[in-house]
mmCIF file of C-alpha atoms in Angstrom:
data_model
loop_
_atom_site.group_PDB
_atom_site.id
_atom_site.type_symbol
_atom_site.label_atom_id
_atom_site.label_comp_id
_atom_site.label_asym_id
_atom_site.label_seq_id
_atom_site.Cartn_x
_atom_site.Cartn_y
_atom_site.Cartn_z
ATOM 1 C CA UNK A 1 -1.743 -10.253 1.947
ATOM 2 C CA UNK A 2 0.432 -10.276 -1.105
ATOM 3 C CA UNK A 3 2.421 -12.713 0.460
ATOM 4 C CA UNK A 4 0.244 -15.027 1.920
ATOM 5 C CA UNK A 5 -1.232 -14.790 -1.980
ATOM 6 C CA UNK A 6 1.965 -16.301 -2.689
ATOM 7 C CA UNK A 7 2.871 -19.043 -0.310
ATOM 8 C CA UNK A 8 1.086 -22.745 -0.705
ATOM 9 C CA UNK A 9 2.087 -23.250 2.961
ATOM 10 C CA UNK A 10 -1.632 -23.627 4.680
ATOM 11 C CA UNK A 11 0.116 -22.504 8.299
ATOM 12 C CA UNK A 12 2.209 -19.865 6.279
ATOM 13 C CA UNK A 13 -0.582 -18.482 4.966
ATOM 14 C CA UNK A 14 -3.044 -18.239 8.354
ATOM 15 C CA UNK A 15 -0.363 -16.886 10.099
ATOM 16 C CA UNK A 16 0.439 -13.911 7.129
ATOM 17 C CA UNK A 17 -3.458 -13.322 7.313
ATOM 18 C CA UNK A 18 -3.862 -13.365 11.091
ATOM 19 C CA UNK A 19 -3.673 -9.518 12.485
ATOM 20 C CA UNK A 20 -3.336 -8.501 16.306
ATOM 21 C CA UNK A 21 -4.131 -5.069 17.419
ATOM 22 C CA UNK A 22 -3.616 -4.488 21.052
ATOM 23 C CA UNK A 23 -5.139 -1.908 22.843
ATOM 24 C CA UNK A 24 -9.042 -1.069 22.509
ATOM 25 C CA UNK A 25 -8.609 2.607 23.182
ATOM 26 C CA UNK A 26 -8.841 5.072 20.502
ATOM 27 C CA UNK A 27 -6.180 4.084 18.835
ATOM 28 C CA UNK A 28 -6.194 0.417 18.314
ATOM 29 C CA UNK A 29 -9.936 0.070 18.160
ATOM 30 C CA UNK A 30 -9.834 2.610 15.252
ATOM 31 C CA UNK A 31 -7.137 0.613 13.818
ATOM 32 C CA UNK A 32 -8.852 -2.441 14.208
ATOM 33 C CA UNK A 33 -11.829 -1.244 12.790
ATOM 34 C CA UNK A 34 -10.860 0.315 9.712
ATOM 35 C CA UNK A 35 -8.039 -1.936 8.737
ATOM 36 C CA UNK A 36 -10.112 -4.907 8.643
ATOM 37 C CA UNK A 37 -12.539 -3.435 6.194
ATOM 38 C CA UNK A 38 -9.636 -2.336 4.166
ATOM 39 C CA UNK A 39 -7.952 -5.872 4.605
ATOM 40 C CA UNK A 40 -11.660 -7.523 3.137
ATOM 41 C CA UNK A 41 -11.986 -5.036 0.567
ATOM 42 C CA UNK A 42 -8.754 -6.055 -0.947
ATOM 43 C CA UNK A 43 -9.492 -9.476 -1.386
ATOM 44 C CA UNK A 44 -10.503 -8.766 -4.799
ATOM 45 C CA UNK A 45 -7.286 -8.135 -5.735
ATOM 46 C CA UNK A 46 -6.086 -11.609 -4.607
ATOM 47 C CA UNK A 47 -8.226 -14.433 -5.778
ATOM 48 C CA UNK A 48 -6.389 -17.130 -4.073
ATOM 49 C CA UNK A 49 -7.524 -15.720 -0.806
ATOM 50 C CA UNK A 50 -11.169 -15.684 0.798
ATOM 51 C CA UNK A 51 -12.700 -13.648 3.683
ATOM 52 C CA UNK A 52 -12.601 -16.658 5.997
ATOM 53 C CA UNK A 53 -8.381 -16.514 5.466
ATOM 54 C CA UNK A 54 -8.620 -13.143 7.193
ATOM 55 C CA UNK A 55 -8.739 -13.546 11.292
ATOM 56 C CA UNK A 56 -8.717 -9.788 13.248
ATOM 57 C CA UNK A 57 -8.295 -10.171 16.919
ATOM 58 C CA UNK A 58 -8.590 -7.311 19.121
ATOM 59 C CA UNK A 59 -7.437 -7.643 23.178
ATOM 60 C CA UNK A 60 -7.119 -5.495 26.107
ATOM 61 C CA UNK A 61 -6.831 -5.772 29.580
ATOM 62 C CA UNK A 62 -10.065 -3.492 30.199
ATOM 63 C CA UNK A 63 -12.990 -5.080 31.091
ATOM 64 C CA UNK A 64 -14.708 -2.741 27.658
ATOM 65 C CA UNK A 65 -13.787 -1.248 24.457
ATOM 66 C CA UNK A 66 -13.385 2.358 24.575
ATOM 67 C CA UNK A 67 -14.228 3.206 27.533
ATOM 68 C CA UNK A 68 -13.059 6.872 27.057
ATOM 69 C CA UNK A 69 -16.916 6.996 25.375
ATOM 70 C CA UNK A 70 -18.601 5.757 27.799
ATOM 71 C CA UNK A 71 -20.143 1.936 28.728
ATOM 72 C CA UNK A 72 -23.284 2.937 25.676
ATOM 73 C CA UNK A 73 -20.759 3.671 22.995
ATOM 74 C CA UNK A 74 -18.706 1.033 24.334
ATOM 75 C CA UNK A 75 -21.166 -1.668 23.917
ATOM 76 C CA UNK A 76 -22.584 -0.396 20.591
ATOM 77 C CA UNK A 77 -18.928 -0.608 19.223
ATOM 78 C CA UNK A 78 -18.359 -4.283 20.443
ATOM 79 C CA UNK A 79 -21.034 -5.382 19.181
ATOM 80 C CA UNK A 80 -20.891 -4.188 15.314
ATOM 81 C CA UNK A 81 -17.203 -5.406 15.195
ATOM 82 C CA UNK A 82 -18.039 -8.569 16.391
ATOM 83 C CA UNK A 83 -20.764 -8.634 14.200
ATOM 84 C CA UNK A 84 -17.750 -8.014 11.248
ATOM 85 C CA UNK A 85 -16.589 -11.218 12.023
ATOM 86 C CA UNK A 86 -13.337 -9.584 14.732
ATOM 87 C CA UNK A 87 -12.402 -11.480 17.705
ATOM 88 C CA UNK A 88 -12.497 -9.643 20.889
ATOM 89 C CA UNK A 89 -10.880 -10.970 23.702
ATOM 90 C CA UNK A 90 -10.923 -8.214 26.811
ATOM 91 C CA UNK A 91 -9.541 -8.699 30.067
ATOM 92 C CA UNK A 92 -6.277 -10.504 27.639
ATOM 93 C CA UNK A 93 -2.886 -8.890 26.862
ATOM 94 C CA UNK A 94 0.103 -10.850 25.211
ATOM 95 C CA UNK A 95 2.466 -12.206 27.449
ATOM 96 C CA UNK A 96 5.061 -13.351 24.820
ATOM 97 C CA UNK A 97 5.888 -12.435 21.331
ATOM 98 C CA UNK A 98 8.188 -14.879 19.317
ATOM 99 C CA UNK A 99 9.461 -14.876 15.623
ATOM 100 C CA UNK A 100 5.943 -16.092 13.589
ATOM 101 C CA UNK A 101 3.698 -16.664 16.732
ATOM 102 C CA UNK A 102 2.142 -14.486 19.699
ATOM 103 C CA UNK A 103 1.286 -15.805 23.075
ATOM 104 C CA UNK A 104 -2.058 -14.345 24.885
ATOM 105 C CA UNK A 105 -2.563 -14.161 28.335
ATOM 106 C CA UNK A 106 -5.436 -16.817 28.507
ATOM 107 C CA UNK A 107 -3.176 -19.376 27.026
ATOM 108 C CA UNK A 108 -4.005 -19.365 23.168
ATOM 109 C CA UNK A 109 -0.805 -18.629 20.986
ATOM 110 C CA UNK A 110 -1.431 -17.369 17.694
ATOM 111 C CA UNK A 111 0.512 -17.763 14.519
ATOM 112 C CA UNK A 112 0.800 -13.939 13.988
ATOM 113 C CA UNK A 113 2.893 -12.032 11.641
ATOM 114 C CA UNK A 114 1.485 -8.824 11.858
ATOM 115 C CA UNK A 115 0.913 -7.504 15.448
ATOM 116 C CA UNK A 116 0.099 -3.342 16.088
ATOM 117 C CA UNK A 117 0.315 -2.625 20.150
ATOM 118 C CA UNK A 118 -1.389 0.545 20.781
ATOM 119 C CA UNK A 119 -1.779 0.419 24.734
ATOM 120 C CA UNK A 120 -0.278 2.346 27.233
ATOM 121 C CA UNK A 121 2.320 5.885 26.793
ATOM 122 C CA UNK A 122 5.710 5.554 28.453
ATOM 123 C CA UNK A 123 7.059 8.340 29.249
ATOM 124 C CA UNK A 124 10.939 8.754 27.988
ATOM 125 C CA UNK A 125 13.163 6.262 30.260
ATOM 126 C CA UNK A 126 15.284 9.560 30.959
ATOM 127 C CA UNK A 127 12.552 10.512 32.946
ATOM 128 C CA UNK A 128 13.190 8.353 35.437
ATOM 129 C CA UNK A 129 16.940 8.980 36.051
ATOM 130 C CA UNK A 130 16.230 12.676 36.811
ATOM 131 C CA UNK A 131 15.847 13.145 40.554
ATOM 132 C CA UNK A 132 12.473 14.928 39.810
ATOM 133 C CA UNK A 133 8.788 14.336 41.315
ATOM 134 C CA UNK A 134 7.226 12.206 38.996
ATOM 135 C CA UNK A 135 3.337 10.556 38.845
ATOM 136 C CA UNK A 136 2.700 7.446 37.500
ATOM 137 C CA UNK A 137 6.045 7.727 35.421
ATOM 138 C CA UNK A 138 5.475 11.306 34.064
ATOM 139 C CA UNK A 139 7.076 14.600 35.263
ATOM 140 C CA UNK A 140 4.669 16.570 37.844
ATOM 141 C CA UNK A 141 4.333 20.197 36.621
ATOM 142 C CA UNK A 142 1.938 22.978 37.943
ATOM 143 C CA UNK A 143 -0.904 24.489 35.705
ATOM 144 C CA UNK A 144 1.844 26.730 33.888
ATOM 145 C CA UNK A 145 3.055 23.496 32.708
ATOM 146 C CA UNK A 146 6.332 24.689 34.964
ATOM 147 C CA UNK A 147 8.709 21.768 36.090
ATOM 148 C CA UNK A 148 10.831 24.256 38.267
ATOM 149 C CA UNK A 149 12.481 27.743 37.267
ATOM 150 C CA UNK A 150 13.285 28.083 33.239
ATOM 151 C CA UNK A 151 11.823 24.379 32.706
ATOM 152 C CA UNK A 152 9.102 23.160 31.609
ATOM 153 C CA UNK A 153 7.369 19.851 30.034
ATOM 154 C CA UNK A 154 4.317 18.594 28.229
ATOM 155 C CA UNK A 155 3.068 15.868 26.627
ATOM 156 C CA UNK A 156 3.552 12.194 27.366
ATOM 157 C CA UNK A 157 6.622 13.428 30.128
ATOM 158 C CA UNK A 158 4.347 15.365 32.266
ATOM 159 C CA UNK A 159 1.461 14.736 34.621
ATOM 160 C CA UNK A 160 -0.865 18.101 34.211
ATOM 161 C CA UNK A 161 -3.782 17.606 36.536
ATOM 162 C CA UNK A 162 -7.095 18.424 34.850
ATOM 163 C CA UNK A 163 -9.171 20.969 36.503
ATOM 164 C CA UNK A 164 -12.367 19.595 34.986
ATOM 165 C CA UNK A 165 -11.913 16.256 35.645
ATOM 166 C CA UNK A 166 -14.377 14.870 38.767
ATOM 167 C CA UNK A 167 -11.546 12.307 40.021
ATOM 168 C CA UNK A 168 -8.779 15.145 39.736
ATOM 169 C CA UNK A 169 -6.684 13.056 37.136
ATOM 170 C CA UNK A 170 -4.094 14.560 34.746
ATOM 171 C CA UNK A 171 -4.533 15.185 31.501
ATOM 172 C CA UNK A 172 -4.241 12.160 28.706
ATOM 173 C CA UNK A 173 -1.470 11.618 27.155
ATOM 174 C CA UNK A 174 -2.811 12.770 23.765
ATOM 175 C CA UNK A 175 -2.184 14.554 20.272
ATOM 176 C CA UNK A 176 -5.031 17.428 21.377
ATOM 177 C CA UNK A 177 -3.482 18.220 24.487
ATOM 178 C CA UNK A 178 0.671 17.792 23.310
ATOM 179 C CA UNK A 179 -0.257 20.139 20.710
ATOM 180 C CA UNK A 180 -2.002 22.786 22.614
ATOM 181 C CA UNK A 181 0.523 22.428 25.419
ATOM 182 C CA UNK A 182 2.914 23.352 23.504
ATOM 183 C CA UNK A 183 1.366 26.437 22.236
ATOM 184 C CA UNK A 184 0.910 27.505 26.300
ATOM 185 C CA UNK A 185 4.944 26.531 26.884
ATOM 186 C CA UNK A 186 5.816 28.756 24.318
ATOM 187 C CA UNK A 187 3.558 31.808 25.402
ATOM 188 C CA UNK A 188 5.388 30.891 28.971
ATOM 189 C CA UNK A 189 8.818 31.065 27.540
ATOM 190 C CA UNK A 190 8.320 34.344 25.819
ATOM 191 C CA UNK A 191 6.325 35.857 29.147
ATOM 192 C CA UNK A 192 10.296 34.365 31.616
ATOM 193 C CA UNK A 193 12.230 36.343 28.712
ATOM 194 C CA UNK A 194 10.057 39.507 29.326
ATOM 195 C CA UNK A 195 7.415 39.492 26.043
ATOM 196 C CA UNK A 196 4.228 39.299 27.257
ATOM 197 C CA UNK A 197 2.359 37.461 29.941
ATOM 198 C CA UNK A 198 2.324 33.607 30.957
ATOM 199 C CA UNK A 199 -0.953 31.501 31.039
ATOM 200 C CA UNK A 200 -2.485 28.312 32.176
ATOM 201 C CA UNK A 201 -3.354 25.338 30.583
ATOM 202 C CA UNK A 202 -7.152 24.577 30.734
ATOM 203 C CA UNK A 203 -8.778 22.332 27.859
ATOM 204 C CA UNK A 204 -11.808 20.775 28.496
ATOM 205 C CA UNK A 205 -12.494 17.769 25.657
ATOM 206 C CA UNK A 206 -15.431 18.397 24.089
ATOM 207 C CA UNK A 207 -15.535 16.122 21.416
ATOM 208 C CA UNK A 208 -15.050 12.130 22.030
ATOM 209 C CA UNK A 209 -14.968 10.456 18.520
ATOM 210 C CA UNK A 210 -13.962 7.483 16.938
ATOM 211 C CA UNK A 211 -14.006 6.150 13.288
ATOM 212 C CA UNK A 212 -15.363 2.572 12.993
ATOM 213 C CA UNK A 213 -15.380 2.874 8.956
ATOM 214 C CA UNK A 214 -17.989 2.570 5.945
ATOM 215 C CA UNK A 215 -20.942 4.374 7.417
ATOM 216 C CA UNK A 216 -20.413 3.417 11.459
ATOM 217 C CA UNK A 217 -18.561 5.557 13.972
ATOM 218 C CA UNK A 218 -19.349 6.324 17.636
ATOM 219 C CA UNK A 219 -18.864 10.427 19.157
ATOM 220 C CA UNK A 220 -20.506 12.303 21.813
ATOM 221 C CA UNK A 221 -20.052 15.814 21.334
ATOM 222 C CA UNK A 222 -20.650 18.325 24.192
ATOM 223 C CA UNK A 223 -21.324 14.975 26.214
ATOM 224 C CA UNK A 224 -24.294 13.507 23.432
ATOM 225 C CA UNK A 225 -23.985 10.068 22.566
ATOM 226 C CA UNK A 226 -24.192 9.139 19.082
ATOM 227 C CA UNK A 227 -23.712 6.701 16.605
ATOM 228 C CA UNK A 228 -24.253 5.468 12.874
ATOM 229 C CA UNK A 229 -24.462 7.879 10.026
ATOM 230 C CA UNK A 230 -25.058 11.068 12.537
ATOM 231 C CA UNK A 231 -21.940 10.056 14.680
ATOM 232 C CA UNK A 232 -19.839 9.426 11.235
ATOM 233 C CA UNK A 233 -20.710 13.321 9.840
ATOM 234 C CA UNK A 234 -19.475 14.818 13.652
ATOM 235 C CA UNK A 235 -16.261 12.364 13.571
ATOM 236 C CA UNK A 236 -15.464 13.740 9.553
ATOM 237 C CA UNK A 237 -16.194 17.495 10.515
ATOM 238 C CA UNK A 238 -14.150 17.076 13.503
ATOM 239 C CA UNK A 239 -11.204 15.467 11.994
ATOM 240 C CA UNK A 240 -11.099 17.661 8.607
ATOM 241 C CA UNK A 241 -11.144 20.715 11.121
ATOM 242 C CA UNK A 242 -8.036 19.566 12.913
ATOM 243 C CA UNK A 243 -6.118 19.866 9.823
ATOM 244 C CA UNK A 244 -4.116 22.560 9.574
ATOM 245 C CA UNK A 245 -4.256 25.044 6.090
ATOM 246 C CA UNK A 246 -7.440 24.999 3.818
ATOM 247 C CA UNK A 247 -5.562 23.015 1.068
ATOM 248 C CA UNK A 248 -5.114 20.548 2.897
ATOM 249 C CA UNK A 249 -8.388 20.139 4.256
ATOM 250 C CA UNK A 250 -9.913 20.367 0.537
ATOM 251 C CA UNK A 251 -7.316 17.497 -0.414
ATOM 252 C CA UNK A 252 -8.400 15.061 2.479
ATOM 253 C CA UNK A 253 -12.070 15.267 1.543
ATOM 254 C CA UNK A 254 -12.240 14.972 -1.716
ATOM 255 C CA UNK A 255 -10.029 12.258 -0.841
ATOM 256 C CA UNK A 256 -12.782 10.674 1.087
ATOM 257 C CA UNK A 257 -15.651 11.629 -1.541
ATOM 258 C CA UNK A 258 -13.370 9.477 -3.833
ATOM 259 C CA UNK A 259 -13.390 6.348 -1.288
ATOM 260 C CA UNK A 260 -17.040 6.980 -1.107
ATOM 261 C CA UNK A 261 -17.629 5.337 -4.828
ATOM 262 C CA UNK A 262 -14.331 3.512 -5.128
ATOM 263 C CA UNK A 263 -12.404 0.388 -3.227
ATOM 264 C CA UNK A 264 -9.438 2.052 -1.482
ATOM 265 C CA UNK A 265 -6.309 1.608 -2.951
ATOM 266 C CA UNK A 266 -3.641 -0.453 -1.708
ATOM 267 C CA UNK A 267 -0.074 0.474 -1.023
ATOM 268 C CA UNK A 268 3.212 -1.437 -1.418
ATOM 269 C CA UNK A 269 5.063 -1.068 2.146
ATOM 270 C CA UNK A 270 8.318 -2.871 0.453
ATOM 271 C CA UNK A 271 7.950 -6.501 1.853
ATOM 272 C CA UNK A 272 10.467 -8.471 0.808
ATOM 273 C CA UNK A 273 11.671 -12.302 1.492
ATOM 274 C CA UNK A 274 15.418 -12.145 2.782
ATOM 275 C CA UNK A 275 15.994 -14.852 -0.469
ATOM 276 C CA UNK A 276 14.747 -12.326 -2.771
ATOM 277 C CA UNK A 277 17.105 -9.664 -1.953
ATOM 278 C CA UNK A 278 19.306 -10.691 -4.832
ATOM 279 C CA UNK A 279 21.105 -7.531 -5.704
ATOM 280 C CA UNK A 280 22.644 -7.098 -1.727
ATOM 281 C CA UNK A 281 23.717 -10.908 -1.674
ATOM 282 C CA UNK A 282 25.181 -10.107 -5.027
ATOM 283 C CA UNK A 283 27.482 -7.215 -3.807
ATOM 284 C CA UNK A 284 27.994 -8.831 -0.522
ATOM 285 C CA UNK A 285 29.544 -11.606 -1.768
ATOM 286 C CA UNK A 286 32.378 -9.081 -3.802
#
């Protein structure tokens, strides 16, 4: 935003303000969601700039927006971010990025500086050079999370089926279940080296949330759909819990009872314009 502040290039300027999130998962519609708020509640920090400047677009090759939550949620969510003004193209991916534009897969290119891709998990390309069963790209293991004797994986590299999953998938490729994964690999290690006894992996999610900012979020715990103000207090509770150490969790909410009364404050990633690195040309030219 600084930089399109700046410039007194028109196309400069709607391309510097034009953001791209793909994916409409957790990830990117949380993104999405909460960055564009941010992005409009900065714009009192650069006069030069209005809300209609700012253009969100949001694509994915689904046919809804987080469907993890269900077609309700789904729905509910799509409509309040539309409603914030964010263009939602589904059943779209990109099909070309290029140096100040991004091409779309029903034809529109975009003069984009700024694009976040959060769809998809590849597994590490090493996986597929090692001669071992995979599934869908990722490492087949049993429910010890055993790849054969004195191995083992987790995480995005292995395909874990889910016992309480109806179709018999594996488990997402998610933080929740990397984490805890690892917690059953290590137990397993210990029990091959003769301390104690190995164990199974078996999480069943419980808690589906997502953060849509201000006061709006979506989450159905134990399988209850909610949203608004009720959904926002289970999404908090459920997030601050996940942090690990009581300090910390203090820290983060009085963080958030801060943003509750103030604008959120901005932070300088180090953008610079190649002409404006003075000091480097400087020594390069010695």
């Amino acid at each position: 935003m600084q930089l399109a502040d700046t410039t007194t290039d028109p196309e400069v300027r709607r391309a510097r303000l034009t953001f791209l999130v793909v994916g409409a998962g957790y990830a990117g519609t949380e993104t999405a969601a909460q960055l564009q708020r941010m992005t409009h509640k900065q714009l009192a920090s650069f006069p030069r700039l209005s809300a209609n400047d700012l253009r969100w677009l949001l694509v994915d090759l689904s046919p809804t927006v987080l469907p993890e939550l269900g077609p309700r949620l789904g729905r509910y969510t799509l409509r309040l971010l539309r409603r914030r003004g964010m263009d939602i193209r589904l059943g779209t991916t990109v099909t070309a990025m290029r140096p100040g534009e991004v091409e779309l897969s029903d034809g529109t290119v975009l003069p984009c500086h700024t694009a976040l891709w959060t769809a998809g998990v590849t597994p590490p390309p090493i996986v597929a050079h090692l001669g071992l069963p995979v599934r869908r790209g990722q490492l087949v293991v049993d429910e010890y999370l055993k790849l054969r004797d004195h191995v083992w994986a987790a995480g995005d590299s292995a395909a874990a089926i889910d016992p309480y999953d109806r179709d018999g998938m594996d488990y997402p490729p998610t933080a929740q279940h990397a984490q805890r994964q690892g917690t059953v690999i290590a137990r397993n290690v210990a029990a091959s080296l003769g301390v104690g006894t190995r164990t199974t992996y078996r999480h069943r999610d419980l808690r589906l949330v997502a953060d849509l900012g201000g006061t709006k979020a979506v989450a159905r715990p134990f399988g209850l759909p909610l949203t608004g103000l009720p959904a926002k207090v289970v999404t908090k509770g459920y997030h601050l819990g996940a942090i690990p150490h009581r300090a910390n969790q203090l820290r983060v909410a009085a963080d958030w009872l801060v943003n509750l009364v103030s604008r959120p404050t901005a932070t300088q990633l180090g953008l610079v314009q190649e002409s404006a690195a003075q000091l480097r040309s400087e020594y390069s030219t010695k």
